[in-house]
Every structure is written in C-alpha cells, then in structure tokens.
mmCIF file of C-alpha atoms and ligand atoms in Angstrom:
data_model
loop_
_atom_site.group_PDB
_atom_site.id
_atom_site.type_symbol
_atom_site.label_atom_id
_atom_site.label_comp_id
_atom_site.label_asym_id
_atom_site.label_seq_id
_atom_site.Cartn_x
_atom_site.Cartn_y
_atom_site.Cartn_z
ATOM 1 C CA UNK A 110 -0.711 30.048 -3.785
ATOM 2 C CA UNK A 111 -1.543 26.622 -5.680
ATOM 3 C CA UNK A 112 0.498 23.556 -3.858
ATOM 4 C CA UNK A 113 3.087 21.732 -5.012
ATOM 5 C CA UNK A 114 2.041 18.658 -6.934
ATOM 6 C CA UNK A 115 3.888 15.436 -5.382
ATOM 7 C CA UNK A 116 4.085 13.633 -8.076
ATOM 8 C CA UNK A 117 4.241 10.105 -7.040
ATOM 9 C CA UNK A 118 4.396 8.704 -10.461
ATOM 10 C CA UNK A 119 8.162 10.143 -11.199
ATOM 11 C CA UNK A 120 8.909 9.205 -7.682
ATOM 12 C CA UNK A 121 8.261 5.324 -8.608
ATOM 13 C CA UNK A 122 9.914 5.547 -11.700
ATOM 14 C CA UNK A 123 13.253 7.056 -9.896
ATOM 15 C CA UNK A 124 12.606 4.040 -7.095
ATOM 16 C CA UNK A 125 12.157 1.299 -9.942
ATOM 17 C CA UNK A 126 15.174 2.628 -11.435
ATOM 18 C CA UNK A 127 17.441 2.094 -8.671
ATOM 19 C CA UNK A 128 15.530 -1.748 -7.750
ATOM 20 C CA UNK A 129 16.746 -3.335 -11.501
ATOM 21 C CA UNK A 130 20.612 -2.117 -10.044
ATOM 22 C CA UNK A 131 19.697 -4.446 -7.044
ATOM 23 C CA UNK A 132 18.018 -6.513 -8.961
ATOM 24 C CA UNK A 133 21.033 -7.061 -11.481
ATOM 25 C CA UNK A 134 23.285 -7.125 -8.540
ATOM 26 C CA UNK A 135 21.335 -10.507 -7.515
ATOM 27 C CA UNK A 136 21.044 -11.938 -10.669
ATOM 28 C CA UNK A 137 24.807 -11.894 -11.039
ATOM 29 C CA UNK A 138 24.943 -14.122 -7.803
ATOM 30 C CA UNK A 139 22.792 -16.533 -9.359
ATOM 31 C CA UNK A 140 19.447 -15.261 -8.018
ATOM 32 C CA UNK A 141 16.833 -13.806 -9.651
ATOM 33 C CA UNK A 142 14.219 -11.867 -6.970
ATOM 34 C CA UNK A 143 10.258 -13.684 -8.162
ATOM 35 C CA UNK A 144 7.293 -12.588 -7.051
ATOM 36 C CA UNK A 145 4.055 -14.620 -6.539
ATOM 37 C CA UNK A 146 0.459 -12.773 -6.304
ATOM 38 C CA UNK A 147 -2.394 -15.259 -5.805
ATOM 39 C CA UNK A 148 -5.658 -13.913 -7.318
ATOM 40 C CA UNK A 149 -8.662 -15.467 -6.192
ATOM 41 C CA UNK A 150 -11.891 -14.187 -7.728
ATOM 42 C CA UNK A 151 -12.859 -12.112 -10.830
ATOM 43 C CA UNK A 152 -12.996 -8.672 -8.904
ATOM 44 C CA UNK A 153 -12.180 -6.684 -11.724
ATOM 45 C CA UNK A 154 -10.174 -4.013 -9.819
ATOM 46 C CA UNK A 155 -8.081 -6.995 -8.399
ATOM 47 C CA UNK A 156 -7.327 -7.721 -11.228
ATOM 48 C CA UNK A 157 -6.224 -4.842 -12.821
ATOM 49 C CA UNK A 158 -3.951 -4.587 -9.290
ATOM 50 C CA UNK A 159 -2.110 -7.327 -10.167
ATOM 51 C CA UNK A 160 -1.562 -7.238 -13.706
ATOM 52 C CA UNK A 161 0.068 -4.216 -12.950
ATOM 53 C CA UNK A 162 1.880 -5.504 -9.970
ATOM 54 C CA UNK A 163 3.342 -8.111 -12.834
ATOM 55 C CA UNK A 164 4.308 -5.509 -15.306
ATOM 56 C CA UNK A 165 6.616 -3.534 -12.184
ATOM 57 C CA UNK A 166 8.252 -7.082 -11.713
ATOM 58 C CA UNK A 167 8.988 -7.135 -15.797
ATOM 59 C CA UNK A 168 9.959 -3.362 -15.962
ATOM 60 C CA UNK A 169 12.489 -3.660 -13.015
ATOM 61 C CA UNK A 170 13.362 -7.647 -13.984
ATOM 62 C CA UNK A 171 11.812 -9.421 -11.369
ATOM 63 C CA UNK A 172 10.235 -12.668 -11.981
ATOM 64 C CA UNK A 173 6.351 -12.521 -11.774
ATOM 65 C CA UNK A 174 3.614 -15.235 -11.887
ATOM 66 C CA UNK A 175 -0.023 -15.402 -11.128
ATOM 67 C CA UNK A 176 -1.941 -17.504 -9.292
ATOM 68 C CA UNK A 177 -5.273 -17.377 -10.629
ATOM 69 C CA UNK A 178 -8.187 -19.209 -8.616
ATOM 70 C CA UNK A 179 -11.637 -19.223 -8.990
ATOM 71 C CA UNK A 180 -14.434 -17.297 -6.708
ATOM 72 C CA UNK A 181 -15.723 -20.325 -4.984
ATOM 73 C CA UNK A 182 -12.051 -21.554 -4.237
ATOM 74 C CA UNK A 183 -11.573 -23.659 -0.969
ATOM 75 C CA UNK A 184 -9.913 -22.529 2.007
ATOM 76 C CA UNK A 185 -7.964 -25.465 1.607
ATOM 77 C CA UNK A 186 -7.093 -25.558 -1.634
ATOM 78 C CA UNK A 187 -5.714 -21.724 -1.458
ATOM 79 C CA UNK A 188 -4.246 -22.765 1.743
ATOM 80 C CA UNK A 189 -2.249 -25.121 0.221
ATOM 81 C CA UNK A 190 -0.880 -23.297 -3.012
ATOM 82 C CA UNK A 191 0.377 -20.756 -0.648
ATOM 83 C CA UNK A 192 2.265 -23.454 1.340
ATOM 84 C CA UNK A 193 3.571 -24.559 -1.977
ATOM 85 C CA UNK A 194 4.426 -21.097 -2.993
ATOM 86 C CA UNK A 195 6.778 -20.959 0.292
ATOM 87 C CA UNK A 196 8.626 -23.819 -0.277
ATOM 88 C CA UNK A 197 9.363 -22.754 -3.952
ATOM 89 C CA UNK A 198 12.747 -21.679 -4.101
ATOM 90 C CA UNK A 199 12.712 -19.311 -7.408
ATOM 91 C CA UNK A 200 9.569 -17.443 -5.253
ATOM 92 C CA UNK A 201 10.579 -14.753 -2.540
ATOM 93 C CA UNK A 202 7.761 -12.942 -2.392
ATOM 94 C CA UNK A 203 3.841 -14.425 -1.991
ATOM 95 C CA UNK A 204 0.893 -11.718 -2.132
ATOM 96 C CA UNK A 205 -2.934 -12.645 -1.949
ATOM 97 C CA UNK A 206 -4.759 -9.833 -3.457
ATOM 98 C CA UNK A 207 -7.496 -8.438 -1.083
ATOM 99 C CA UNK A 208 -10.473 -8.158 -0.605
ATOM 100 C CA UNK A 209 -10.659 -12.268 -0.709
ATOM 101 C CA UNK A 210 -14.110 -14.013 -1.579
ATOM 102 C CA UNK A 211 -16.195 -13.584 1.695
ATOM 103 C CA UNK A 212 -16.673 -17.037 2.545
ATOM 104 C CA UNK A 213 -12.863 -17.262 3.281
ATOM 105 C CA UNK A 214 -10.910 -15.887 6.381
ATOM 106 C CA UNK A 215 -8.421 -13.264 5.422
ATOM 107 C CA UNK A 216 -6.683 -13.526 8.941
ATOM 108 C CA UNK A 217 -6.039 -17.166 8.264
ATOM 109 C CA UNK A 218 -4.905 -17.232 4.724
ATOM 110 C CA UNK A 219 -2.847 -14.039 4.838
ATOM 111 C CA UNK A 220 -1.194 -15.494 8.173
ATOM 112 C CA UNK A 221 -0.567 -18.800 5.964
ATOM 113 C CA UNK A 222 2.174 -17.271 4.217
ATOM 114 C CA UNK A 223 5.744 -17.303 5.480
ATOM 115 C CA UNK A 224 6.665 -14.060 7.251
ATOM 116 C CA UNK A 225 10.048 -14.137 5.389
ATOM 117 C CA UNK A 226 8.063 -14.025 2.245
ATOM 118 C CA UNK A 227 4.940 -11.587 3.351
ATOM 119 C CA UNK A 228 6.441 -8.496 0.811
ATOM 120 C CA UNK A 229 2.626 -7.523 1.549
ATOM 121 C CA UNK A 230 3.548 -7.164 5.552
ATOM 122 C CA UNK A 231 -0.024 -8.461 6.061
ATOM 123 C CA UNK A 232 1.106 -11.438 8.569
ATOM 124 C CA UNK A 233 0.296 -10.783 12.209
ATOM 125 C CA UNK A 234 4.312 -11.247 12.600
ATOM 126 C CA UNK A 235 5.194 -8.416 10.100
ATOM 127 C CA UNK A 236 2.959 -6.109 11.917
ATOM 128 C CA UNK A 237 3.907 -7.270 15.220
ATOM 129 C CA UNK A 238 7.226 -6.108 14.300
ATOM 130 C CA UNK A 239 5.920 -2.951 13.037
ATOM 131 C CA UNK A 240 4.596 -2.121 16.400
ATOM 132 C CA UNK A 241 7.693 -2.899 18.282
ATOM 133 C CA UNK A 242 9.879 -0.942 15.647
ATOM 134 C CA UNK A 243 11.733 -4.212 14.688
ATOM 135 C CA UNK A 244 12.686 -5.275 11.197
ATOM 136 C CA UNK A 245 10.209 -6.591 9.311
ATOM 137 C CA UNK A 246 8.250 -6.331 5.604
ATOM 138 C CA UNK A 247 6.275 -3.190 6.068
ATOM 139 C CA UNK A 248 2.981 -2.904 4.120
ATOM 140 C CA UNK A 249 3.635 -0.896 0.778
ATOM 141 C CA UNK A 250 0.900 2.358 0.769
ATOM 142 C CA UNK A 251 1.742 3.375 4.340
ATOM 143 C CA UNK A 252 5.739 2.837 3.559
ATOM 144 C CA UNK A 253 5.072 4.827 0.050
ATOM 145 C CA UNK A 254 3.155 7.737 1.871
ATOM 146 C CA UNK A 255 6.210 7.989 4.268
ATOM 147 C CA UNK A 256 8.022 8.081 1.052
ATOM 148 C CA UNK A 257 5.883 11.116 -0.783
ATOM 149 C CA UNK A 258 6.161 12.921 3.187
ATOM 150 C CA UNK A 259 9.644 12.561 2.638
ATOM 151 C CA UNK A 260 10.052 13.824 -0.924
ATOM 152 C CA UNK A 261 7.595 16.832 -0.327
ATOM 153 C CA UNK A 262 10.317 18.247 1.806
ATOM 154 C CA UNK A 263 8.363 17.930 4.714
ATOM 155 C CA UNK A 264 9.381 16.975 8.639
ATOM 156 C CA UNK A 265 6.852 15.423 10.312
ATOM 157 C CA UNK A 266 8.913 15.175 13.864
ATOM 158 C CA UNK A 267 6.597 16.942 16.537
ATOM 159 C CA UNK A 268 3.660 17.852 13.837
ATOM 160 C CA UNK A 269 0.337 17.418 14.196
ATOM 161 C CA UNK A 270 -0.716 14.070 11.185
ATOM 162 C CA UNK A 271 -4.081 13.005 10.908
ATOM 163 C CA UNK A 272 -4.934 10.018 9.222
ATOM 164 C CA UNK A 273 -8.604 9.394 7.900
ATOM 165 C CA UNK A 274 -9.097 5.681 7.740
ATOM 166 C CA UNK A 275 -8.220 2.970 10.207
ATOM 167 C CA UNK A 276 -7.986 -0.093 7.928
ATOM 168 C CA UNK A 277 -5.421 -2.818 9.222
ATOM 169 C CA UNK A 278 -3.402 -2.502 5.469
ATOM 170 C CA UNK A 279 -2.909 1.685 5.394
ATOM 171 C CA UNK A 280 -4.710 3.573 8.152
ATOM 172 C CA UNK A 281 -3.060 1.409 11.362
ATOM 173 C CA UNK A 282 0.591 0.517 10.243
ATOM 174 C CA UNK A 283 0.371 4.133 8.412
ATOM 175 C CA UNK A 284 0.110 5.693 12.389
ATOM 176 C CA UNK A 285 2.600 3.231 13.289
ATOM 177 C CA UNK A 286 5.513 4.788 10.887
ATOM 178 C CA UNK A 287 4.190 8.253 11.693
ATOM 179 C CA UNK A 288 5.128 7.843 15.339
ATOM 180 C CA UNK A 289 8.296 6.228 14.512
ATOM 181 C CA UNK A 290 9.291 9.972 12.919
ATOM 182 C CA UNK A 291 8.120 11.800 15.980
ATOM 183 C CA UNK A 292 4.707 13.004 14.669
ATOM 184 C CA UNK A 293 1.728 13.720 16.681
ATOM 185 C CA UNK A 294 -0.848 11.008 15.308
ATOM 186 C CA UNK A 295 -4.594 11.180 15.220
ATOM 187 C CA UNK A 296 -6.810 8.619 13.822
ATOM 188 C CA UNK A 297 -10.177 9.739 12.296
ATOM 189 C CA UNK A 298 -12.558 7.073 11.244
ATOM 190 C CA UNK A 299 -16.371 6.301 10.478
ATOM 191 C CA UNK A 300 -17.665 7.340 13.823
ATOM 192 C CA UNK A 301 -15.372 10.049 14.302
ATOM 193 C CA UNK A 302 -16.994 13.500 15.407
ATOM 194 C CA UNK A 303 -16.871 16.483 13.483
ATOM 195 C CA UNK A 304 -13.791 15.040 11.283
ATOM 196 C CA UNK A 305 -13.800 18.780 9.565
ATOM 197 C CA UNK A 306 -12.885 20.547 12.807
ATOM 198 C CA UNK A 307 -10.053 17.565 13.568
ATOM 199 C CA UNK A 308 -8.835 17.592 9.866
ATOM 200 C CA UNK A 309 -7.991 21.454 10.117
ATOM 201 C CA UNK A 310 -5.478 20.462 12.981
ATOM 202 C CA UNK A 311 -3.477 18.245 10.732
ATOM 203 C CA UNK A 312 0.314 19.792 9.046
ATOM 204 C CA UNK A 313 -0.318 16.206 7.354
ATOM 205 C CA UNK A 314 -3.524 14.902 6.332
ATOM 206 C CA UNK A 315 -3.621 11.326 4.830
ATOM 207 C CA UNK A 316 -7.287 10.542 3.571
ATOM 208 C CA UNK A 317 -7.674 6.481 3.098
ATOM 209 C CA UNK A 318 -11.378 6.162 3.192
ATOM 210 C CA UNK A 319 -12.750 4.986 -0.085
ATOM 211 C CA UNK A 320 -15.313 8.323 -0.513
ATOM 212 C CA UNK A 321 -14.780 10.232 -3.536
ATOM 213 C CA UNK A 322 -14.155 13.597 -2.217
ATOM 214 C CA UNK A 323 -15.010 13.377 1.278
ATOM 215 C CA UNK A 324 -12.094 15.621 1.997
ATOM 216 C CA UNK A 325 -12.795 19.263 1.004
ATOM 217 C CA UNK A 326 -11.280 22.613 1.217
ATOM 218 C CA UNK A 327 -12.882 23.458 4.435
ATOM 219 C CA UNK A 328 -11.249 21.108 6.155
ATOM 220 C CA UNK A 329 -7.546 21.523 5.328
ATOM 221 C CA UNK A 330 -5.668 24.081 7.205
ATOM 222 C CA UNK A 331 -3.646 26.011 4.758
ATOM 223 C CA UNK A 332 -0.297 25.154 3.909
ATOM 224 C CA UNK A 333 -0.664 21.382 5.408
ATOM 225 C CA UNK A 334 0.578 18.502 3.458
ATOM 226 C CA UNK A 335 -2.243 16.729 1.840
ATOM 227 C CA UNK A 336 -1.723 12.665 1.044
ATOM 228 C CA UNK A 337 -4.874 11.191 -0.913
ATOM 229 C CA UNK A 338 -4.837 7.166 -0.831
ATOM 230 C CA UNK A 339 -8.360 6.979 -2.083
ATOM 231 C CA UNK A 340 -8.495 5.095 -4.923
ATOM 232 C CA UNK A 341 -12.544 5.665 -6.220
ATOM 233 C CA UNK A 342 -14.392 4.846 -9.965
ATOM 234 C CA UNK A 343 -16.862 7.031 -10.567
ATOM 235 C CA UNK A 344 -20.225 6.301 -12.355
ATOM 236 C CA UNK A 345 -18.231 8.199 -15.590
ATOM 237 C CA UNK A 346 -15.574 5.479 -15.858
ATOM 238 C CA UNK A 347 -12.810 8.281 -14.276
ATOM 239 C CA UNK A 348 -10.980 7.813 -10.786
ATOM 240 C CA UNK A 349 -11.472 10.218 -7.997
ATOM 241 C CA UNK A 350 -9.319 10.430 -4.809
ATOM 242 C CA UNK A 351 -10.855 10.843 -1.653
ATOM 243 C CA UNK A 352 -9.294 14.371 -1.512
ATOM 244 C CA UNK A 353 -11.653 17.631 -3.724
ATOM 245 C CA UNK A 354 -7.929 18.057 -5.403
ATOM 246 C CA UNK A 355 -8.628 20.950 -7.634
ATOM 247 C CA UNK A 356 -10.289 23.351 -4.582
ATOM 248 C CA UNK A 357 -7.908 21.472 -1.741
ATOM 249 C CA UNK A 358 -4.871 22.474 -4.101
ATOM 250 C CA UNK A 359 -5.675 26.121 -3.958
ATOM 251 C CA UNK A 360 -5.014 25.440 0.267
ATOM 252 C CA UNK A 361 -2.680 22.789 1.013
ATOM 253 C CA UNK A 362 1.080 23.645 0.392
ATOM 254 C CA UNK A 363 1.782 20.048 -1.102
ATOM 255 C CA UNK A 364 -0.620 17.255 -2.283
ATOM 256 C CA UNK A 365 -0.855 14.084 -4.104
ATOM 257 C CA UNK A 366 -2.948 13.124 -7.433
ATOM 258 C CA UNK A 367 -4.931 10.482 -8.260
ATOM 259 C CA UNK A 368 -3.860 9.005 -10.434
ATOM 260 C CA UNK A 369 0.061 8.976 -10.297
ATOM 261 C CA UNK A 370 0.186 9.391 -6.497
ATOM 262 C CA UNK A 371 0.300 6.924 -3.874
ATOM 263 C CA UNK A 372 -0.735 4.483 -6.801
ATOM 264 C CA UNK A 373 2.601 3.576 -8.159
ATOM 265 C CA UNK A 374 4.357 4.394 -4.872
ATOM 266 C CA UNK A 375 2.523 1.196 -3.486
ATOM 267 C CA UNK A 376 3.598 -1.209 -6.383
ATOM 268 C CA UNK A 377 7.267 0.144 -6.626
ATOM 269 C CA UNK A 378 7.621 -0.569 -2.429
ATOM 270 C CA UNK A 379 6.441 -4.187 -2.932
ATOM 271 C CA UNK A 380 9.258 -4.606 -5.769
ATOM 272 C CA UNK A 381 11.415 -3.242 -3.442
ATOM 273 C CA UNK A 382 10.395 -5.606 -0.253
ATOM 274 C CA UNK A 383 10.611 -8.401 -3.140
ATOM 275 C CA UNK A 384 14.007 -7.374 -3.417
ATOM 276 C CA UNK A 385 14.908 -7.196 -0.254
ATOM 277 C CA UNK A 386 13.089 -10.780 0.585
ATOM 278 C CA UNK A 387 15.823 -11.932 -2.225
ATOM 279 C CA UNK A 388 18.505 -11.133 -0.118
ATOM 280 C CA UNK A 389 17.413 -11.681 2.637
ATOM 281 C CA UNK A 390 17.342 -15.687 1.496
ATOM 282 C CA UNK A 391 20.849 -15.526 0.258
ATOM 283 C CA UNK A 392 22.334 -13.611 3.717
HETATM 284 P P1 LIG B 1231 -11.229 0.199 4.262
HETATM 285 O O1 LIG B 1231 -12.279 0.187 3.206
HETATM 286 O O2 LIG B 1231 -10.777 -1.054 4.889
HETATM 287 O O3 LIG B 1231 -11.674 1.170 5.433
HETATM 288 C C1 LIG B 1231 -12.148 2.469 5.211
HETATM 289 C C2 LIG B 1231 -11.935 3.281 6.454
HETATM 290 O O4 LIG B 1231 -12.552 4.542 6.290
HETATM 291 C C3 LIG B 1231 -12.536 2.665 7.717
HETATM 292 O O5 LIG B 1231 -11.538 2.674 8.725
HETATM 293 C C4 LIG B 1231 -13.688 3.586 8.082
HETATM 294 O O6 LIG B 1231 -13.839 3.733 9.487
HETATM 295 C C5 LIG B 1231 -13.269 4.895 7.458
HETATM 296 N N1 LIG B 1231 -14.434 5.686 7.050
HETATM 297 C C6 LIG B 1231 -15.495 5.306 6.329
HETATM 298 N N2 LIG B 1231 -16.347 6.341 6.163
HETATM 299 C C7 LIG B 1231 -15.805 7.395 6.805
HETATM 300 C C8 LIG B 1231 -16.210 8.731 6.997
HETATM 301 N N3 LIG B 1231 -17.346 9.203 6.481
HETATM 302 N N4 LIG B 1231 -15.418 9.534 7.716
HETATM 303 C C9 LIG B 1231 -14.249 9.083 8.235
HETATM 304 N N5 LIG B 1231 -13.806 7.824 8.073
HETATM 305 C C10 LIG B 1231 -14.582 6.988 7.358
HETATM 306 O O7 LIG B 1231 -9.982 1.066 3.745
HETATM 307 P P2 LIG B 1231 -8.673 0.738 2.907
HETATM 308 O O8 LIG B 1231 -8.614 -0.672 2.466
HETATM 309 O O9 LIG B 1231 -7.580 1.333 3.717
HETATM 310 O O10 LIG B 1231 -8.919 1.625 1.609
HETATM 311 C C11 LIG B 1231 -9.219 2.998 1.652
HETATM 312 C C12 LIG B 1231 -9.102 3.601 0.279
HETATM 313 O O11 LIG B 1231 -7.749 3.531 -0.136
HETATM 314 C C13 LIG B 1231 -9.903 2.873 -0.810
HETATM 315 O O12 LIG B 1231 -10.341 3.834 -1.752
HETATM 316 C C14 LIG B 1231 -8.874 1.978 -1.448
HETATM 317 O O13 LIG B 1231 -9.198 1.674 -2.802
HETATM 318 C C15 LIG B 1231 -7.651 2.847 -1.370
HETATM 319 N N6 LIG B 1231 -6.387 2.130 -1.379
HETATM 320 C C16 LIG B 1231 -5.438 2.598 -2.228
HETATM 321 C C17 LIG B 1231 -4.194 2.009 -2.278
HETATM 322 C C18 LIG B 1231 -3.171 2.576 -3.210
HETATM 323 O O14 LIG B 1231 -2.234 1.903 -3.543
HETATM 324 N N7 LIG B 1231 -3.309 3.832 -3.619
HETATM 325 C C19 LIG B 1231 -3.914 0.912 -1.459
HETATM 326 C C20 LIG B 1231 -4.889 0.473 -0.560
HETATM 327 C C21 LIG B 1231 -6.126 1.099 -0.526
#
C-alpha cells in the first residue's frame, strides 16, 4: 500500500495561522515580534532562503528586514551589525544565513549573536541547552521534523530512528530531540558502513545529506516513517530530496515531499521562536 503523504506544506500553513493570533496578541501590548536575517554573499539559494523567510514574517505580521552584505565582508564589520542588531529594540530575532563566505568563522559570528535573540538556536548556549534538556531556541528543521513525526501519527518512544546526516544545524540537535521522546537514535554519516543494512532498522528514517536520492527503496523497511530534509537542484532546474520518493512511497507507511515538506516546516518554526523571543523580552 502507497504511504501517507505528510504534507508539510498544510502543516505550516495551520502553524502560521495560529502565530498571527500570537502575533496580534503582542501587537495589542504595544509590541510587534521583528525579525532580522543578515545575508552575506550572493549565494543564490541563500537568497532565495531568506526572501522567503521575509514573506512568512509578512504573511503572519511579523516585522522583517534584511541585512544584505557583500561576499568579501569583514569579520568585523558583520561582527558589528550583529551587535547592533541586539541592541535594537524593535529586533527579537537575528539570523545569519549559512553557509557564510569561507574566509569568515561561522563559530564566531553565529556565537556573536545574543542567545535571547538566536531564533536560529545556532549559539553554542542554545545548543548547550538542547543537550541538557533546558529551555532554549531550538534550531527550526530538527524542531519541524519532530513536528511532521508528530502529525504522521507516529510514537517514536522506544523505536528504532535513524538519522542520515550529522551536521551541527539538523543531523546533531535532530538526535538530541529524538532522545528527549524516548527513541532509540542512530547516527549514519559519510563514513558510515553499509548505511543500507542500518537504514532498514529504522521505524523513522530522517535523510539530511544533500544527495539527490541517496535513499532508495532497498533500504527502507516497510511501513517505517520516512522524513526527507534534502533539499537538492538538479541539472534540470527541478528539486530532488535525498529520499527516491516515488519507489520509497510504495514502502514506507508515511513520508515527506520535496517540495512542501520539511521546507516550510523550517520557516514557520523560526516565526514561531521569533514569537516566542517577543515575549520572552516583555516577561
Ligand atoms: P551538511 O552538508 O552539513 O552535512 C551533510 C552530512 O551528510 C554530513 O554529516 C555527512 O557526513 C553526511 N553524508 C555525506 N555523504 C554521505 C553518504 N554518502 N552517506 C551517509 N552520509 C553522508 O548537511 P546539512 O546542512 O544538514 O544539509 C543536508 C541537506 O539538508 C542539504 O540538502 C540541505 O540543503 C538540506 N537542508 C534542508 C533544510 C530544510 O529546511 N528543508 C534545512 C537545512 C538543510
């Protein structure tokens, strides 16, 4: 039997929905939630990130600007809007789109902004926190796969999840929130052996890799819930997952598209740790 579609996209919307109540609910206390990305770079998939990071904050009525800076930017220089962007009162939220230019350290800068304000929950503090199960901004993919687990219908308390990817933004605080349910967590990555034969273990199988299609049918056991993060442009212009979706669908019991899976599941959790940065600095 063909698995259920999650669809991700419908998901966001419903999520969105309920942030402009919140949203509204601030306003009419005098604050409006703002959001600040800092783009620095042309990278044109950045870019397309953020603008539609901006339209979310317009569609829910959150305030949005960007930051543009050029590729050659200064440490310095970036290192100093960001300060600026943390003492700005009408700004609750500061995001620096990844990857940076190389010749800048991502460790530093993303560390540079003010845990209070990191709706990314890139700062060594935010993920500290995540570790420890303490409060604290938790990165948006791995908090919207929880989500899609969730809204599958499926418990992941004493399964088997394997993750493929072990990247510090999905792949590692991903695990993180999988243990905090009671999963069994497994980490596949690059020099992983036989990743089919570990895949076919998983009830949940998250691919974040970057490889079109690197998961396929073989290596999904059937009925498993199967979460594609992948986001990959192939040489026809069209985007592939990292997941074979139209022969792992004829397996899996539940899986994600791409597009209009984890996609807008990402972008509607940042609104929401936006939100919640906003009242956070009025509590
Ligand atoms: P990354 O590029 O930092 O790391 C990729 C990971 O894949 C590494 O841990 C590596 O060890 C592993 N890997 C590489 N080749 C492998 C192989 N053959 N077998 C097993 N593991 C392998 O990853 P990232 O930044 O987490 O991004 C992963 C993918 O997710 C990309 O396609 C990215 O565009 C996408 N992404 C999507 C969203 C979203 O909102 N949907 C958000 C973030 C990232």
């Amino acid at each position: 039997m063909a698995a259920k579609i999650i669809d991700g996209k419908s998901l966001a919307a419903q999520l969105r929905h309920s942030l402009k109540t919140a949203v509204a609910a601030l306003v009419a206390r005098g604050v409006r939630p703002g959001l600040a990305a800092i783009l620095a770079g042309d990278d044109p998939a950045s870019r397309v990130y953020v603008r539609n990071k901006a339209r979310a904050c317009d569609d829910t009525g959150v305030h949005s600007e960007i930051h543009e800076l050029p590729e050659n930017v200064s440490e310095r220089t970036l290192l100093e809007r960001i300060a600026r962007l943390n003492a700005d009162r009408a700004v609750h939220g500061v995001l620096v789109q990844l990857p940076l230019p190389r010749h800048l350290d991502a460790h530093r800068v993303l560390d540079a902004v003010s845990p209070a304000k990191d709706v990314d929950g890139f700062h060594a503090a935010n993920l500290g926190a995540l570790v420890q199960g303490r409060p604290g901004f938790v990165p948006g993919t791995p908090a919207g796969v929880m989500r899609l687990i969730e809204h599958a219908g499926v418990d992941v308390a004493g399964r088997q999840a394997v993750i493929v990817g072990r990247s510090n933004i999905v792949g590692k605080p991903l695990a993180l929130l999988l243990l905090q349910k009671d999963a069994t967590v497994t980490i596949c990555h690059s020099r992983t052996r036989d990743l089919a034969a570990v895949a076919r273990q998983a009830d949940v199988l998250i691919a974040a890799v970057g490889r079109p299609r690197l998961i396929t049918a073989s290596m999904v056991k059937p009925g498993a819930c199967v979460i594609d993060v992948g986001i990959n442009r192939l040489a026809d212009g069209k985007l592939a997952g990292d997941v074979d979706f139209d022969a792992v669908k004829e397996i899996a019991g539940s899986i994600t598209p791409v597009p209009g899976g984890v996609g807008p599941m990402t972008i509607a959790m940042l609104i929401a740790n936006t939100v919640r940065a906003a009242e956070l600095s009025i509590e």
